[in-house]
Short mmCIF file of C-alpha atoms in Angstrom, two decimals:
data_model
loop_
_atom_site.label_atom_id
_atom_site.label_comp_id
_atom_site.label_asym_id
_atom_site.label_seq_id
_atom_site.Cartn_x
_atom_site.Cartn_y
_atom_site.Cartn_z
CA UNK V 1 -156.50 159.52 -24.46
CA UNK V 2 -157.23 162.30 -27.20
CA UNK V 3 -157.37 165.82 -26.09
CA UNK V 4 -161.25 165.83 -26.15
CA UNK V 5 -161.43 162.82 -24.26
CA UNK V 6 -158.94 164.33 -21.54
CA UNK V 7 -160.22 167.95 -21.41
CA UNK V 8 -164.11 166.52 -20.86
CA UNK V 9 -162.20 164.62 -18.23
CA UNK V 10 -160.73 167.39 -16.47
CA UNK V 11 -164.20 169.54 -16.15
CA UNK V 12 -165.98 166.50 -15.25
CA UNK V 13 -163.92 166.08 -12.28
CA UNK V 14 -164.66 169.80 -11.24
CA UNK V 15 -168.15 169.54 -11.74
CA UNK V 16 -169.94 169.25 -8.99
CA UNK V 17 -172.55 166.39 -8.01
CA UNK V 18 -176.30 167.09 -9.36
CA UNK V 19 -174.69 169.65 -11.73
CA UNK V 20 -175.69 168.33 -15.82
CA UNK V 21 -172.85 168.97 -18.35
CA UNK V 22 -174.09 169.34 -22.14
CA UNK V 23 -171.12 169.40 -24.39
CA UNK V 24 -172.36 171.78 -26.73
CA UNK V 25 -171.37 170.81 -30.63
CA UNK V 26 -172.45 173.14 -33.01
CA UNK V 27 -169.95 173.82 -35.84
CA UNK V 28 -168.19 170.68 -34.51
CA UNK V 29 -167.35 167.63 -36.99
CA UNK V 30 -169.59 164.40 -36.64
CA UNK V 31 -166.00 162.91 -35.81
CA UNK V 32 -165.29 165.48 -32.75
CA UNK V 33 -169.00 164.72 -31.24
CA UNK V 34 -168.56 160.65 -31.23
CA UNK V 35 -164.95 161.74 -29.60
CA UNK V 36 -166.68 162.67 -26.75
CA UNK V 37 -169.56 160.35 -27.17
CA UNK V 38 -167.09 157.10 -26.83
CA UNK V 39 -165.49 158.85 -23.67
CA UNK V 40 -169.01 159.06 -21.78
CA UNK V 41 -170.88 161.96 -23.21
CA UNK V 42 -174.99 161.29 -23.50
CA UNK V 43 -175.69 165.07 -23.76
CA UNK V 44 -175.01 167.48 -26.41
CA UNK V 45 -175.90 171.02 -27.09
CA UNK V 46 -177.06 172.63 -31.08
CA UNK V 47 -177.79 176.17 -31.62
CA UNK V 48 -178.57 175.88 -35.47
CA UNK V 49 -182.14 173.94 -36.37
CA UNK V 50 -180.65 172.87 -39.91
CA UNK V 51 -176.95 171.40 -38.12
CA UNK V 52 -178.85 169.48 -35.95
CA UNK V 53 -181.08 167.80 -38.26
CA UNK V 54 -177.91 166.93 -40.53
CA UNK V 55 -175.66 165.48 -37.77
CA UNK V 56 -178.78 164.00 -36.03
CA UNK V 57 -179.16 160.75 -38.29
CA UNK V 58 -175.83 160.29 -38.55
CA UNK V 59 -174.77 159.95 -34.87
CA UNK V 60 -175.95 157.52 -32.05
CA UNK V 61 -179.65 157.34 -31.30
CA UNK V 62 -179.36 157.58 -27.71
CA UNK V 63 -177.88 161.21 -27.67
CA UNK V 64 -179.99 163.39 -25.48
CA UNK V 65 -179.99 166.68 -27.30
CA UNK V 66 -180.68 170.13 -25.86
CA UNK V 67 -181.69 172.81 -28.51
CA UNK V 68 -179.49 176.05 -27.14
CA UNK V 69 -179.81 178.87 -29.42
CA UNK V 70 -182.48 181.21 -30.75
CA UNK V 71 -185.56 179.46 -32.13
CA UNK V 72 -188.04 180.98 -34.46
CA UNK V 73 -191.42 179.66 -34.16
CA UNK V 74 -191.49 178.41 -38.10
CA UNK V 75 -188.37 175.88 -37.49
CA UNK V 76 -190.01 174.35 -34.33
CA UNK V 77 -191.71 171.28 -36.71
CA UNK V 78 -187.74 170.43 -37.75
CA UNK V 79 -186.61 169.63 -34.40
CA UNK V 80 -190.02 168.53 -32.50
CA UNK V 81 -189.51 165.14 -33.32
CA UNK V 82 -185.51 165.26 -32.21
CA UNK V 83 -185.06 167.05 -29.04
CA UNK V 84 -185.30 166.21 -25.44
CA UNK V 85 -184.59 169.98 -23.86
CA UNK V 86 -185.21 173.73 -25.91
CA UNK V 87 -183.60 176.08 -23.41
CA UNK V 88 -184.55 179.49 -25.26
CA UNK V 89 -187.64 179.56 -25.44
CA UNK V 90 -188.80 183.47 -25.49
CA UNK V 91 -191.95 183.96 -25.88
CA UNK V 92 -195.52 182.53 -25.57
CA UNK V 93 -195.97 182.24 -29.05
CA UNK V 94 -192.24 179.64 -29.08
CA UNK V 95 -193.47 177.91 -26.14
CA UNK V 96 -197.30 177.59 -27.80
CA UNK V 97 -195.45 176.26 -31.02
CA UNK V 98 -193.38 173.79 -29.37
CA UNK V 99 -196.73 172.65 -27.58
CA UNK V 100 -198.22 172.27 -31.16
CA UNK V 101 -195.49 170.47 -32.95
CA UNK V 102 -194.57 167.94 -29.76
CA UNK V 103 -198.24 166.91 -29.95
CA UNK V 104 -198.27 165.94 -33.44
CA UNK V 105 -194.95 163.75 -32.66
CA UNK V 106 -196.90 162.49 -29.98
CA UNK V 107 -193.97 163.90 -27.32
CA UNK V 108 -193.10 165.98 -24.51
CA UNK V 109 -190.79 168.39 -24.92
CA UNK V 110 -188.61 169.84 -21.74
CA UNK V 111 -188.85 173.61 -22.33
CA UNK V 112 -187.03 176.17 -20.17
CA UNK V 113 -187.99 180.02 -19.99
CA UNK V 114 -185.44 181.98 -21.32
CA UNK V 115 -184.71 185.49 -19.16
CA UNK V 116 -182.33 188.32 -20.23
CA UNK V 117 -180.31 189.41 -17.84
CA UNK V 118 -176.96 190.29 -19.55
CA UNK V 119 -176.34 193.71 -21.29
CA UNK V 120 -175.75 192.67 -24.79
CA UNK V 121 -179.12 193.91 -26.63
CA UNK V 122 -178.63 190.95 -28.91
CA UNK V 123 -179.22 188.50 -26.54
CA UNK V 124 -182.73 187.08 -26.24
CA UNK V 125 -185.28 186.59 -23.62
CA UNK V 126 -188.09 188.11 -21.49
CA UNK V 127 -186.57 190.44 -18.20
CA UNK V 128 -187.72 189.36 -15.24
CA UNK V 129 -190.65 191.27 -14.65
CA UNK V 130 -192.03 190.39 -17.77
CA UNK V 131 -191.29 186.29 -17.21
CA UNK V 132 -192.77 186.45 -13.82
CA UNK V 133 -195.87 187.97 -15.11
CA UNK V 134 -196.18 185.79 -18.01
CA UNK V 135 -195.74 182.84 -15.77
CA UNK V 136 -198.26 183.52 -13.36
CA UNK V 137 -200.84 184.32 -15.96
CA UNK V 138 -200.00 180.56 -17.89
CA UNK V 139 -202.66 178.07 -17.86
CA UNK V 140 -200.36 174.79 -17.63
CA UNK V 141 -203.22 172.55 -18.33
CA UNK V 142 -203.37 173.76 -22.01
CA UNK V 143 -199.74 172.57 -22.36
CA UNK V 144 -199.97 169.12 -22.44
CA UNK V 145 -196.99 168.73 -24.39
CA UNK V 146 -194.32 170.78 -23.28
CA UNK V 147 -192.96 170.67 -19.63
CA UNK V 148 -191.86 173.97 -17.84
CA UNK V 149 -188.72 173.04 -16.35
CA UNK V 150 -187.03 175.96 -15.07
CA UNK V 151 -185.20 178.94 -16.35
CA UNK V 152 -181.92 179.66 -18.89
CA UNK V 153 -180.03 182.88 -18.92
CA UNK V 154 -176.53 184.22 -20.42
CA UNK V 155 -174.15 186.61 -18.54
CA UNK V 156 -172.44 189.59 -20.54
CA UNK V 157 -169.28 188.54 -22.13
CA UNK V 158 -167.11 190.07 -19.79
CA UNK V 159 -164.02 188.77 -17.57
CA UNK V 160 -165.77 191.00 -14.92
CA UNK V 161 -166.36 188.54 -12.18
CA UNK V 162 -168.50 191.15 -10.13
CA UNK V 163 -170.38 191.39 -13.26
CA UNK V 164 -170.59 187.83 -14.02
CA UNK V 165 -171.86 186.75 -10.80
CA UNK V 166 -174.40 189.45 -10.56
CA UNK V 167 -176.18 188.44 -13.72
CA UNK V 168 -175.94 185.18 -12.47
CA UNK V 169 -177.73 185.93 -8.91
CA UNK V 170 -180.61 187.78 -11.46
CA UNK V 171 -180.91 184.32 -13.14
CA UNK V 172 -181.53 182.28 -10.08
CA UNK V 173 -183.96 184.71 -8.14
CA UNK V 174 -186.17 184.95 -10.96
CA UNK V 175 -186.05 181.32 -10.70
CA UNK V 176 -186.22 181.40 -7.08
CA UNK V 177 -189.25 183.94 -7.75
CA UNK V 178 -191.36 182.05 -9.98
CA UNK V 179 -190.33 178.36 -8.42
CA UNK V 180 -192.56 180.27 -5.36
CA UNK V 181 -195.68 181.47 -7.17
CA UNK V 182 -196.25 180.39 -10.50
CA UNK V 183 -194.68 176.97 -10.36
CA UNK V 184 -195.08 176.09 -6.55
CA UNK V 185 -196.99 172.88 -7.49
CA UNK V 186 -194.56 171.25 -10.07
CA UNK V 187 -191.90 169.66 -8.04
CA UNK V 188 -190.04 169.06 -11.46
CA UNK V 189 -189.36 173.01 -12.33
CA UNK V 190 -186.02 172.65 -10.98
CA UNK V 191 -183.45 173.34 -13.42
CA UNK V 192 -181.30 176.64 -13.95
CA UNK V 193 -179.41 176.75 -17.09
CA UNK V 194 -176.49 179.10 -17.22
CA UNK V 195 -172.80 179.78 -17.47
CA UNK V 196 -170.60 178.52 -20.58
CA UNK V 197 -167.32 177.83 -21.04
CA UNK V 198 -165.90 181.00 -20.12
CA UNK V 199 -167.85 181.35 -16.97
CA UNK V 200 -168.96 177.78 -15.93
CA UNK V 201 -167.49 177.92 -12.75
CA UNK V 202 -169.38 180.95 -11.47
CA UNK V 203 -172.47 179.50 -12.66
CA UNK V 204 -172.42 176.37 -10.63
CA UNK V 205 -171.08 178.34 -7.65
CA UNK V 206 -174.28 180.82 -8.02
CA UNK V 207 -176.86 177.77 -8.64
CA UNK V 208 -176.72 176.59 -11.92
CA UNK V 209 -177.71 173.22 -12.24
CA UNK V 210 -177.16 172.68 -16.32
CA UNK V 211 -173.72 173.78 -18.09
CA UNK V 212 -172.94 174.30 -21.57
CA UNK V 213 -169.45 174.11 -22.59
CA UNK V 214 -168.53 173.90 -25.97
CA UNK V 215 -164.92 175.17 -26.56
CA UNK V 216 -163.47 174.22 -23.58
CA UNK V 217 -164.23 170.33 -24.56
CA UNK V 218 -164.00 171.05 -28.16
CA UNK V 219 -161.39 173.55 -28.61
CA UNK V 220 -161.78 176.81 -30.70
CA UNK V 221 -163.99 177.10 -33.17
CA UNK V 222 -162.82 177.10 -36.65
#
């Protein structure tokens, strides 16, 4: 069993039921990400538009990828035609983008709304006010091709647990918040991405139901 194989393994078996686990690659080899592909892995995690659409081609077709990191509007047409799930999108220009450029790959793209809760200023994202409003003012019909899903948030990089789990309890009652009002009808906004490898743990324990862990199935980073 190679390391990768064993640690995905290990957090697998700690993960609980109904909870999704995207190994998240970026930076990783093409060799490191069909590691974990032959030991199970369907899901995988990019946070650079121009890595994704390299490795894409080259690995196995039925790879579910989740676009993680910060997306500017003009790079949406690169990955329209490749991703299943964009979990930061951060503003209604993004989201209108991603609308455009899944239509003309005839697709639907999962979206979820990205909300800032942690107190690095570099981190992206509307605060909760300002996502709640947003939402409620959204005419869903209009987005034919993009489907709301739920919400995505980071905690501070901190070993803080207090902290952590705070940020984390902001996360999931803005979801809880806007699953009431501006989403009530769509049975399918339902999913809460947060916590990393660092922090995973806390996450699930404070409602996540989405994971991403990239160095703790991957090793450091190089």
């Amino acid at each position: 069993m190679s390391s990768i194989e064993a640690r995905l393994s290990k957090i697998r078996s700690q993960i609980k039921v109904g909870v999704q686990l995207i190994a998240v690659s970026k930076t990783q080899p093409n060799e490191h990400v069909l590691e974990a592909y032959q030991a199970g892995q369907r899901t995988f995690g990019e946070n650079y538009v121009q890595e994704l659409v390299t490795k894409q081609p080259l690995l196995p077709s039925d790879i579910e990828w989740h676009f993680i990191g910060h997306l500017q509007s003009n790079k949406v047409k690169f990955i329209a035609p490749i991703v299943s799930w964009i979990h930061s999108v951060d503003s209604s220009k993004l989201l209108s983008e991603i609308n455009k450029q899944a239509a003309k790959n005839n697709r639907v793209v999962n979206c979820l709304l990205q909300v800032h809760v942690a107190m690095e200023e570099t981190k992206f994202g509307w605060d909760s006010k300002e996502l709640i409003e947003f939402a409620n003012t959204i005419d869903l019909a209009s987005y034919r091709n993009v489907s709301i899903r739920g919400v995505m948030g980071m905690a501070s990089f901190s070993n803080d647990e207090q902290l952590v789990r705070g940020e984390f309890k902001q996360i999931k009652t803005c979801f809880d918040q806007l699953q009431a009002t501006a989403f009530r009808d769509k049975a399918d906004f339902n999913q809460i991405s947060m916590g990393m490898s660092g922090d995973w743990n806390w996450a699930v324990e404070e409602g996540s139901t989405m994971v991403r862990i990239g160095s703790a199935i991957f090793g450091a980073r190089k």
